[in-house]
CSV table of C-alpha atoms and ligand atoms in Angstrom, one decimal:
chain,number,residue,atom,x,y,z
A,64,MET,CA,103.8,38.8,-68.3
A,65,ILE,CA,104.0,35.4,-69.9
A,66,LYS,CA,102.2,32.6,-68.1
A,67,THR,CA,102.4,29.1,-69.1
A,68,SER,CA,102.3,25.6,-67.8
A,69,MET,CA,105.8,25.7,-66.7
A,70,THR,CA,105.1,28.9,-64.4
A,71,GLU,CA,102.0,27.2,-63.0
A,72,LEU,CA,103.7,23.8,-62.2
A,73,PHE,CA,106.8,25.3,-60.7
A,74,GLY,CA,105.3,28.5,-59.0
A,75,CYS,CA,107.8,30.8,-60.7
A,76,LYS,CA,107.1,34.2,-62.3
A,77,HIS,CA,108.8,33.8,-65.8
A,78,PRO,CA,109.0,30.6,-68.1
A,79,ILE,CA,112.8,30.7,-68.0
A,80,MET,CA,115.2,28.2,-66.2
A,81,LEU,CA,118.7,28.3,-65.2
A,82,ALA,CA,120.2,24.8,-66.7
A,83,GLY,CA,122.2,22.8,-64.1
A,84,MET,CA,126.0,23.5,-64.5
A,85,ASN,CA,128.3,21.7,-62.2
A,86,TRP,CA,130.6,24.5,-60.5
A,87,VAL,CA,128.9,27.5,-62.4
A,88,THR,CA,125.3,27.0,-60.9
A,89,GLU,CA,126.4,28.1,-57.3
A,90,PRO,CA,124.0,29.3,-54.9
A,91,LYS,CA,124.5,32.9,-55.7
A,92,LEU,CA,123.6,32.4,-59.4
A,93,VAL,CA,120.7,29.9,-58.4
A,94,ALA,CA,119.2,32.6,-56.2
A,95,ALA,CA,119.8,35.5,-58.6
A,96,VAL,CA,117.8,33.6,-61.0
A,97,CYS,CA,115.0,32.6,-58.7
A,98,ASN,CA,114.9,36.3,-57.5
A,99,ALA,CA,114.5,37.6,-60.7
A,100,GLY,CA,111.4,35.5,-61.5
A,101,GLY,CA,113.0,32.4,-63.0
A,102,LEU,CA,113.5,28.9,-61.9
A,103,GLY,CA,117.2,28.4,-60.5
A,104,ILE,CA,118.8,24.9,-60.6
A,105,PHE,CA,121.8,24.0,-58.5
A,106,ALA,CA,123.9,21.0,-60.2
A,107,THR,CA,125.0,18.6,-57.4
A,108,ALA,CA,127.2,16.1,-59.3
A,109,ARG,CA,130.3,18.0,-58.0
A,110,CYS,CA,129.2,17.6,-54.3
A,111,THR,CA,129.2,14.9,-51.7
A,112,PRO,CA,125.8,14.6,-50.3
A,113,GLU,CA,126.4,16.6,-47.3
A,114,GLU,CA,127.9,19.4,-49.4
A,115,THR,CA,124.7,19.4,-51.4
A,116,ARG,CA,122.7,19.9,-48.0
A,117,LYS,CA,124.7,22.9,-47.3
A,118,ASN,CA,124.2,24.5,-50.8
A,119,ILE,CA,120.6,23.8,-50.4
A,120,ARG,CA,120.5,25.5,-47.2
A,121,GLU,CA,122.5,28.4,-48.7
A,122,ILE,CA,120.2,28.8,-51.4
A,123,ARG,CA,117.4,29.1,-49.0
A,124,SER,CA,119.1,31.8,-47.0
A,125,LEU,CA,119.3,34.0,-50.5
A,126,THR,CA,115.9,33.3,-51.7
A,127,ASP,CA,112.4,32.2,-50.7
A,128,LYS,CA,111.4,31.4,-54.2
A,129,PRO,CA,111.3,27.9,-55.6
A,130,PHE,CA,114.3,26.3,-56.9
A,131,GLY,CA,115.7,22.8,-57.9
A,132,ILE,CA,118.8,20.6,-58.0
A,133,ASN,CA,120.0,18.6,-60.9
A,134,GLN,CA,121.7,15.4,-60.5
A,135,ILE,CA,123.1,13.0,-63.0
A,136,LEU,CA,121.9,9.5,-62.0
A,137,MET,CA,124.5,7.5,-63.6
A,138,PHE,CA,126.9,7.9,-60.5
A,139,GLY,CA,125.4,5.2,-58.5
A,140,LYS,CA,125.5,5.3,-54.5
A,141,ILE,CA,126.5,9.1,-54.5
A,142,ALA,CA,123.5,9.9,-56.7
A,143,GLN,CA,121.1,7.9,-54.5
A,144,ASP,CA,122.5,9.5,-51.5
A,145,THR,CA,122.2,13.2,-53.1
A,146,ILE,CA,118.5,12.5,-54.1
A,147,GLN,CA,118.0,11.3,-50.5
A,148,VAL,CA,119.3,14.5,-48.8
A,149,ALA,CA,117.3,16.8,-51.6
A,150,ALA,CA,114.0,14.8,-50.6
A,151,GLU,CA,115.0,15.3,-46.7
A,152,GLU,CA,115.4,19.0,-47.5
A,153,LYS,CA,112.2,19.0,-49.5
A,154,VAL,CA,113.8,20.6,-52.7
A,155,PRO,CA,110.8,21.8,-54.8
A,156,VAL,CA,112.3,20.6,-58.0
A,157,ILE,CA,114.4,17.6,-58.6
A,158,ASN,CA,115.8,17.6,-62.1
A,159,TYR,CA,117.7,14.5,-63.4
A,160,THR,CA,120.0,13.5,-66.4
A,161,LEU,CA,121.3,10.3,-67.6
A,162,GLY,CA,119.5,7.5,-65.9
A,163,LYS,CA,116.1,6.2,-64.9
A,164,PRO,CA,114.6,7.8,-61.8
A,165,TRP,CA,113.6,5.7,-58.8
A,166,PHE,CA,112.4,8.7,-56.6
A,167,ILE,CA,109.2,10.1,-58.4
A,168,ASP,CA,106.9,8.9,-55.6
A,169,GLN,CA,109.1,9.9,-53.0
A,170,VAL,CA,109.4,13.5,-54.2
A,171,HIS,CA,105.8,13.6,-54.9
A,172,ALA,CA,104.9,12.6,-51.6
A,173,TYR,CA,106.3,15.9,-49.8
A,174,GLY,CA,104.9,17.9,-52.8
A,175,GLY,CA,107.9,18.3,-55.0
A,176,LYS,CA,108.1,17.8,-58.9
A,177,VAL,CA,110.3,15.8,-61.0
A,178,LEU,CA,111.8,17.3,-64.0
A,179,GLY,CA,113.4,14.7,-66.6
A,180,THR,CA,116.3,16.1,-69.0
A,181,THR,CA,116.2,14.2,-72.3
A,182,ALA,CA,117.5,14.8,-75.9
A,183,THR,CA,115.5,12.2,-78.0
A,184,VAL,CA,111.7,11.6,-78.5
A,185,LYS,CA,112.2,8.0,-77.3
A,186,HIS,CA,113.6,9.1,-74.1
A,187,ALA,CA,111.0,12.2,-73.6
A,188,LYS,CA,108.1,9.7,-73.9
A,189,LYS,CA,109.9,7.3,-71.4
A,190,ALA,CA,110.1,10.2,-68.9
A,191,ALA,CA,106.4,11.2,-69.3
A,192,GLU,CA,105.5,7.4,-68.9
A,193,LEU,CA,107.4,7.0,-65.7
A,194,GLY,CA,105.5,9.9,-64.2
A,195,CYS,CA,107.6,12.9,-64.5
A,196,ASP,CA,105.8,16.2,-63.9
A,197,ALA,CA,107.9,18.0,-66.9
A,198,ILE,CA,110.7,17.3,-69.2
A,199,VAL,CA,113.5,19.5,-70.5
A,200,VAL,CA,114.3,18.7,-74.0
A,201,THR,CA,118.0,19.4,-75.2
A,202,GLY,CA,119.0,20.2,-78.8
A,203,ASN,CA,122.4,19.6,-80.5
A,204,GLU,CA,123.1,23.3,-80.2
A,205,ALA,CA,123.8,23.1,-76.4
A,206,ALA,CA,126.9,23.4,-74.5
A,207,ALA,CA,128.1,20.3,-72.8
A,208,HIS,CA,126.5,16.7,-73.3
A,209,GLY,CA,123.9,16.3,-75.9
A,210,GLU,CA,122.8,14.1,-78.7
A,211,LEU,CA,122.6,15.0,-82.7
A,212,PRO,CA,119.1,16.3,-83.1
A,213,THR,CA,118.9,19.9,-83.3
A,214,THR,CA,116.2,22.0,-81.2
A,215,LEU,CA,114.2,23.2,-84.1
A,216,VAL,CA,113.4,19.5,-85.3
A,217,LEU,CA,113.5,17.9,-81.8
A,218,LEU,CA,111.2,20.3,-80.0
A,219,PRO,CA,108.2,20.2,-82.0
A,220,LEU,CA,108.5,16.2,-82.1
A,221,VAL,CA,108.5,16.1,-78.6
A,222,THR,CA,105.7,18.6,-77.7
A,223,SER,CA,103.5,16.6,-80.1
A,224,SER,CA,104.3,13.4,-78.3
A,225,VAL,CA,103.8,14.1,-74.7
A,226,LYS,CA,101.1,15.9,-72.6
A,227,ILE,CA,103.4,17.3,-69.8
A,228,PRO,CA,105.1,20.7,-69.9
A,229,VAL,CA,108.2,20.6,-72.0
A,230,ILE,CA,111.1,23.1,-71.5
A,231,ALA,CA,113.3,23.9,-74.4
A,232,ALA,CA,117.0,24.0,-74.2
A,233,GLY,CA,119.9,24.3,-76.5
A,234,GLY,CA,120.3,27.6,-78.3
A,235,PHE,CA,118.4,30.0,-76.2
A,236,GLY,CA,119.6,33.5,-75.2
A,237,ASP,CA,116.9,36.3,-76.0
A,238,GLY,CA,113.1,37.0,-76.3
A,239,ARG,CA,112.7,36.0,-79.9
A,240,GLY,CA,114.0,32.5,-78.9
A,241,LEU,CA,111.6,32.3,-76.0
A,242,ALA,CA,108.7,33.3,-78.3
A,243,ALA,CA,109.8,30.8,-81.0
A,244,ALA,CA,110.0,28.0,-78.3
A,245,LEU,CA,106.4,28.7,-77.1
A,246,ALA,CA,105.5,28.7,-80.7
A,247,LEU,CA,106.8,25.1,-81.1
A,248,GLY,CA,104.6,24.1,-78.1
A,249,ALA,CA,107.2,24.6,-75.2
A,250,ALA,CA,106.2,25.8,-71.9
A,251,GLY,CA,109.5,27.6,-71.3
A,252,ILE,CA,113.2,27.7,-71.8
A,253,SER,CA,116.3,26.4,-70.1
A,254,MET,CA,119.5,28.5,-70.8
A,255,GLY,CA,123.1,27.5,-69.7
A,256,THR,CA,125.6,29.3,-72.1
A,257,ARG,CA,123.8,32.7,-71.7
A,258,PHE,CA,123.6,32.5,-67.9
A,259,SER,CA,127.3,31.4,-67.8
A,260,LEU,CA,127.8,34.9,-69.3
A,261,THR,CA,126.2,37.2,-66.6
A,262,LYS,CA,128.0,39.4,-63.9
A,263,GLU,CA,127.0,36.9,-61.3
A,264,SER,CA,128.4,33.8,-63.0
A,265,ILE,CA,131.8,32.5,-61.5
A,266,VAL,CA,133.0,31.6,-64.9
A,267,HIS,CA,136.7,33.1,-65.1
A,268,GLU,CA,136.9,36.4,-67.1
A,269,ASN,CA,139.4,35.1,-69.6
A,270,PHE,CA,136.7,32.7,-71.0
A,271,LYS,CA,133.7,35.0,-70.6
A,272,GLN,CA,135.8,37.4,-72.8
A,273,LEU,CA,136.6,34.7,-75.3
A,274,CYS,CA,132.9,33.8,-75.5
A,275,LEU,CA,132.0,37.4,-76.2
A,276,LYS,CA,134.4,37.5,-79.0
A,277,ALA,CA,133.1,34.2,-80.5
A,278,SER,CA,130.7,33.6,-83.6
A,279,GLU,CA,128.1,30.9,-83.8
A,280,SER,CA,130.6,28.7,-85.6
A,281,ASP,CA,133.4,28.8,-82.8
A,282,THR,CA,132.5,25.7,-80.8
A,283,LEU,CA,133.2,22.0,-81.5
A,284,TYR,CA,131.0,18.9,-80.8
A,285,SER,CA,133.0,15.7,-80.0
A,286,ASP,CA,133.6,12.8,-77.6
A,287,LYS,CA,137.2,13.7,-77.1
A,288,PHE,CA,136.7,16.1,-74.3
A,289,ASP,CA,135.4,13.8,-71.6
A,290,GLY,CA,134.6,10.7,-73.5
A,291,MET,CA,130.9,11.6,-74.0
A,292,PRO,CA,129.5,13.6,-77.0
A,293,GLY,CA,129.4,17.2,-76.2
A,294,ARG,CA,130.0,20.7,-77.2
A,295,ALA,CA,132.7,22.9,-76.2
A,296,LEU,CA,134.3,26.3,-77.1
A,297,LYS,CA,136.8,26.1,-79.9
A,298,THR,CA,140.3,26.8,-78.7
A,299,PRO,CA,143.8,25.5,-79.7
A,300,VAL,CA,143.2,22.9,-76.8
A,301,THR,CA,139.9,21.5,-77.9
A,302,GLU,CA,141.0,21.9,-81.7
A,303,ARG,CA,144.0,19.3,-81.0
A,304,MET,CA,141.8,17.0,-78.8
A,305,VAL,CA,139.5,16.7,-81.6
A,306,LYS,CA,142.2,15.8,-84.2
A,307,GLY,CA,143.2,13.0,-82.1
A,308,GLY,CA,145.5,15.2,-79.9
A,309,PHE,CA,146.0,13.7,-76.3
A,310,PRO,CA,143.1,11.5,-75.0
A,311,ALA,CA,145.5,8.8,-74.0
A,312,VAL,CA,147.6,11.1,-71.9
A,313,ASP,CA,144.3,12.7,-70.5
A,314,ALA,CA,143.1,9.4,-69.5
A,315,LEU,CA,146.1,8.5,-67.7
A,316,LYS,CA,145.8,11.7,-65.7
A,317,GLY,CA,142.2,11.0,-65.4
A,318,ALA,CA,143.1,7.5,-63.8
A,319,TYR,CA,145.2,9.3,-61.4
A,320,ASP,CA,142.3,11.3,-60.5
A,321,VAL,CA,140.1,8.2,-60.3
A,322,LYS,CA,142.6,7.0,-57.7
A,323,LYS,CA,142.2,9.9,-55.5
A,324,PHE,CA,138.4,9.8,-55.9
A,325,LEU,CA,138.3,6.1,-55.1
A,326,ASN,CA,140.9,6.4,-52.2
A,327,LEU,CA,143.0,3.6,-53.8
A,328,ASN,CA,146.5,2.9,-52.7
A,329,TRP,CA,149.6,3.0,-55.2
A,330,MET,CA,149.5,-0.8,-55.3
A,331,GLN,CA,145.7,-0.7,-56.2
A,332,PHE,CA,146.3,2.1,-58.6
A,333,LEU,CA,148.9,0.1,-60.5
A,334,GLY,CA,146.4,-2.8,-60.6
A,335,MET,CA,143.7,-0.6,-62.1
A,336,SER,CA,146.2,0.9,-64.7
A,337,PHE,CA,147.3,-2.8,-65.9
A,338,LYS,CA,143.6,-3.6,-65.9
A,339,MET,CA,142.9,-0.4,-68.0
A,340,MET,CA,145.9,-1.1,-70.3
A,341,GLY,CA,144.3,-4.6,-71.3
A,342,ALA,CA,140.5,-3.3,-71.6
A,343,GLU,CA,138.5,-1.9,-74.4
A,344,GLU,CA,138.1,2.0,-74.6
A,345,SER,CA,134.6,1.2,-73.5
A,346,HIS,CA,135.5,-0.2,-70.1
A,347,PRO,CA,133.9,1.6,-67.2
A,348,LEU,CA,137.3,2.6,-66.0
A,349,TRP,CA,138.5,4.3,-69.1
A,350,VAL,CA,135.0,6.1,-69.3
A,351,GLN,CA,135.7,7.1,-65.5
A,352,ALA,CA,139.0,8.0,-66.4
A,353,ARG,CA,138.2,10.5,-69.4
A,354,GLN,CA,135.6,12.0,-67.3
A,355,ALA,CA,137.8,12.7,-64.4
A,356,ALA,CA,140.2,14.2,-67.0
A,357,GLY,CA,137.4,16.4,-68.6
A,358,THR,CA,136.3,17.6,-65.2
A,359,MET,CA,139.8,18.7,-64.5
A,360,ARG,CA,140.2,20.6,-67.6
A,361,HIS,CA,136.9,22.1,-67.2
A,362,THR,CA,137.5,23.4,-63.8
A,363,LYS,CA,141.0,24.9,-65.0
A,364,ALA,CA,138.9,26.9,-67.6
A,365,LEU,CA,136.4,28.1,-64.9
A,366,TYR,CA,138.3,28.8,-62.1
A,367,ASP,CA,141.8,29.4,-63.3
A,368,GLY,CA,141.0,30.6,-66.8
A,369,ASP,CA,143.6,28.5,-68.0
A,370,MET,CA,143.8,29.0,-71.9
A,371,LYS,CA,146.5,26.4,-72.4
A,372,GLU,CA,144.8,23.4,-70.8
A,373,GLY,CA,141.1,24.4,-69.9
A,374,ILE,CA,138.2,23.4,-71.7
A,375,PHE,CA,135.1,25.6,-71.4
A,376,PHE,CA,131.7,23.9,-72.5
A,377,ALA,CA,129.8,26.2,-74.6
A,378,GLY,CA,126.7,26.3,-77.0
A,379,GLN,CA,126.3,27.9,-80.3
A,380,ILE,CA,124.4,30.9,-78.7
A,381,ILE,CA,127.7,32.3,-77.8
A,382,GLY,CA,127.6,33.8,-81.3
A,383,ALA,CA,124.6,35.9,-80.2
A,384,CYS,CA,126.1,36.8,-76.7
A,385,SER,CA,127.9,40.2,-76.9
A,386,ASP,CA,127.6,41.6,-73.4
A,387,LEU,CA,127.8,40.4,-69.6
A,388,PRO,CA,124.4,41.6,-67.9
A,389,THR,CA,123.2,41.2,-64.5
A,390,VAL,CA,120.7,38.2,-64.2
A,391,GLN,CA,117.8,40.7,-63.5
A,392,GLU,CA,118.9,42.8,-66.6
A,393,LEU,CA,118.9,39.6,-68.7
A,394,MET,CA,115.6,38.3,-67.6
A,395,ASP,CA,113.9,41.7,-67.9
A,396,ARG,CA,115.2,42.0,-71.4
A,397,ILE,CA,114.2,38.7,-72.5
A,398,ILE,CA,110.7,39.0,-71.1
A,399,ALA,CA,110.2,42.5,-72.8
A,400,GLU,CA,111.4,41.1,-76.2
A,401,ALA,CA,109.4,37.8,-76.1
A,402,GLU,CA,106.4,39.9,-75.2
A,403,ALA,CA,106.9,42.3,-78.2
A,404,THR,CA,107.6,39.5,-80.6
A,405,ILE,CA,104.4,37.7,-79.6
A,406,LYS,CA,102.4,40.9,-80.0
A,407,LYS,CA,104.0,41.4,-83.3
A,408,GLU,CA,103.3,38.0,-84.6
A,409,HIS,CA,99.7,38.3,-83.3
A,410,ALA,CA,99.2,41.4,-85.3
A,411,MET,CA,100.0,39.3,-88.4
A,412,LEU,CA,96.7,37.7,-87.9
A,413,ALA,CA,94.8,40.8,-88.7
B,992,LIG,C1,129.6,26.1,-68.7
B,992,LIG,C2,128.7,25.1,-68.8
B,992,LIG,C3,128.8,24.0,-67.9
B,992,LIG,C4,127.9,23.0,-67.9
B,992,LIG,N1,127.9,21.8,-67.2
B,992,LIG,C5,126.9,20.9,-67.1
B,992,LIG,C6,126.9,19.9,-66.1
B,992,LIG,O1,127.8,19.8,-65.3
B,992,LIG,N2,125.9,19.0,-66.3
B,992,LIG,C7,125.0,19.1,-67.1
B,992,LIG,O2,124.2,18.1,-67.2
B,992,LIG,N3,125.0,20.0,-68.1
B,992,LIG,C8,125.8,20.8,-68.0
B,992,LIG,N4,125.9,22.0,-69.0
B,992,LIG,C9,124.7,22.0,-70.0
B,992,LIG,C10,123.4,22.6,-69.5
B,992,LIG,O3,123.0,22.0,-68.6
B,992,LIG,C11,122.4,22.8,-70.6
B,992,LIG,O4,122.1,21.5,-71.3
B,992,LIG,C12,123.0,23.7,-71.8
B,992,LIG,O5,123.7,24.6,-71.4
B,992,LIG,C13,121.7,24.3,-72.8
B,992,LIG,O6,122.1,24.7,-73.9
B,992,LIG,P1,122.7,26.2,-74.0
B,992,LIG,O7,124.0,26.3,-73.7
B,992,LIG,O8,122.7,26.5,-75.4
B,992,LIG,O9,121.9,27.2,-73.4
B,992,LIG,C14,126.8,22.9,-69.0
B,992,LIG,C15,126.7,24.0,-69.8
B,992,LIG,C16,127.6,25.1,-69.6
B,992,LIG,C17,127.5,26.3,-70.6
C-alpha cells in the first residue's frame, strides 16, 4: 500500500485520481474509480446545475467513498450555480480549472477540500496562496487543454515551490509513472487518457480501438480544435484542422450552437453573426463559437464514433496503452507495479 499526503487529505486508499472529463467521467466511471480505491472526479461543465445535483446523488448511490466534482470557472453564472449545488450537496472535493476560486471558505465550512488545476508554476503558487488544499499540475503531454511545459520539468519546479500536496497529471498510465511522480515530489497522479481507455468508459469503441493502435507520436497539439491550445488524437480531421482546414466553417456551426445555448431568436442570431463578422478572432463570441464547435465534434467522437467529423482528446500516453482493462484491474496493476518499482529503486541504495 502506498500512503501519501494525497491519500491522507482526501481519505482515498490509493494516490490515483480520475481526471475530470466532460461526458466521459459519468457516475459509473467515477464510482468505479472510487470503489477501486482512487479519487473519482465528475466533470460538471456539460450539466445544468440541477443535472449536476442528480449526478452527485447517483454517484452517492454507487459508492460510499470520497469523490469530487470538476468545474471550469470561466463559464460565469452557470459555474457559480454549479459550485453552489456542489456545496449544498457537501461534495468532499471541489476541483476547479480556468479561473479564480471564490468558494474556498464555503467549502471548508462543511469539511470539503478545494483542489486547483494549474499548468504553470505561477498559477500553482497562486492557488496555494489563495488557500487551496492541494493542486493538480498538468504537463503538455496531457490530453485536452494545457500549456507548453512538460511534466518532467514542471512537476519538480512546482513541488519545490508550494507546501500543499501536488497531484501530477499529463503522461501517466502505469506504476512506473506513479513511482516517478512520487520521486519528483508529487503526492499522487491524475489520469485522463488511461481511464478513458477502460471497460467502464463510455468512449465509443471506434476511438478506443484507434487509441490502442496509436503510437506516442499520434497526437496533435493546437488551438484549432476549440480555440484553446490542447491535445487531440491525430486523425484526418484533426490534421486538416491544424493545417488551417475549416475553423471558419466550424465557428459558424459553433455560432448556431451558441444561438441554441443562449436561446436567441433568428433576428438576434443574425445580429450576433454580423457582430462576429466585424470582430477580432479573440472576441468572446468567436471564442464561445469555437468552443461550441469543438464540443460538438468531441461528442460526435465519444458517442457516435464518428471518424469523419469527430475529435477525440487524447494524451501522448496512448502510445503506452495497449488494452482495455476494468478500472479495478488497472488500479491493482498500477499499484503493484509502483510498489515493485519503489522497492527496486530502494534496493539500489545498498
Ligand atoms: C477524452 C478526454 C476528455 C477530456 N475532457 C476534459 C474536459 O472536459 N475538461 C477538462 O478540464 N479536461 C479534460 N480532459 C483533460 C483531463 O482532465 C486531464 O487533464 C488529462 O487527461 C491528463 O493527462 P493524460 O491524458 O495524459 O492522463 C480530457 C481528457 C480526455 C482524455
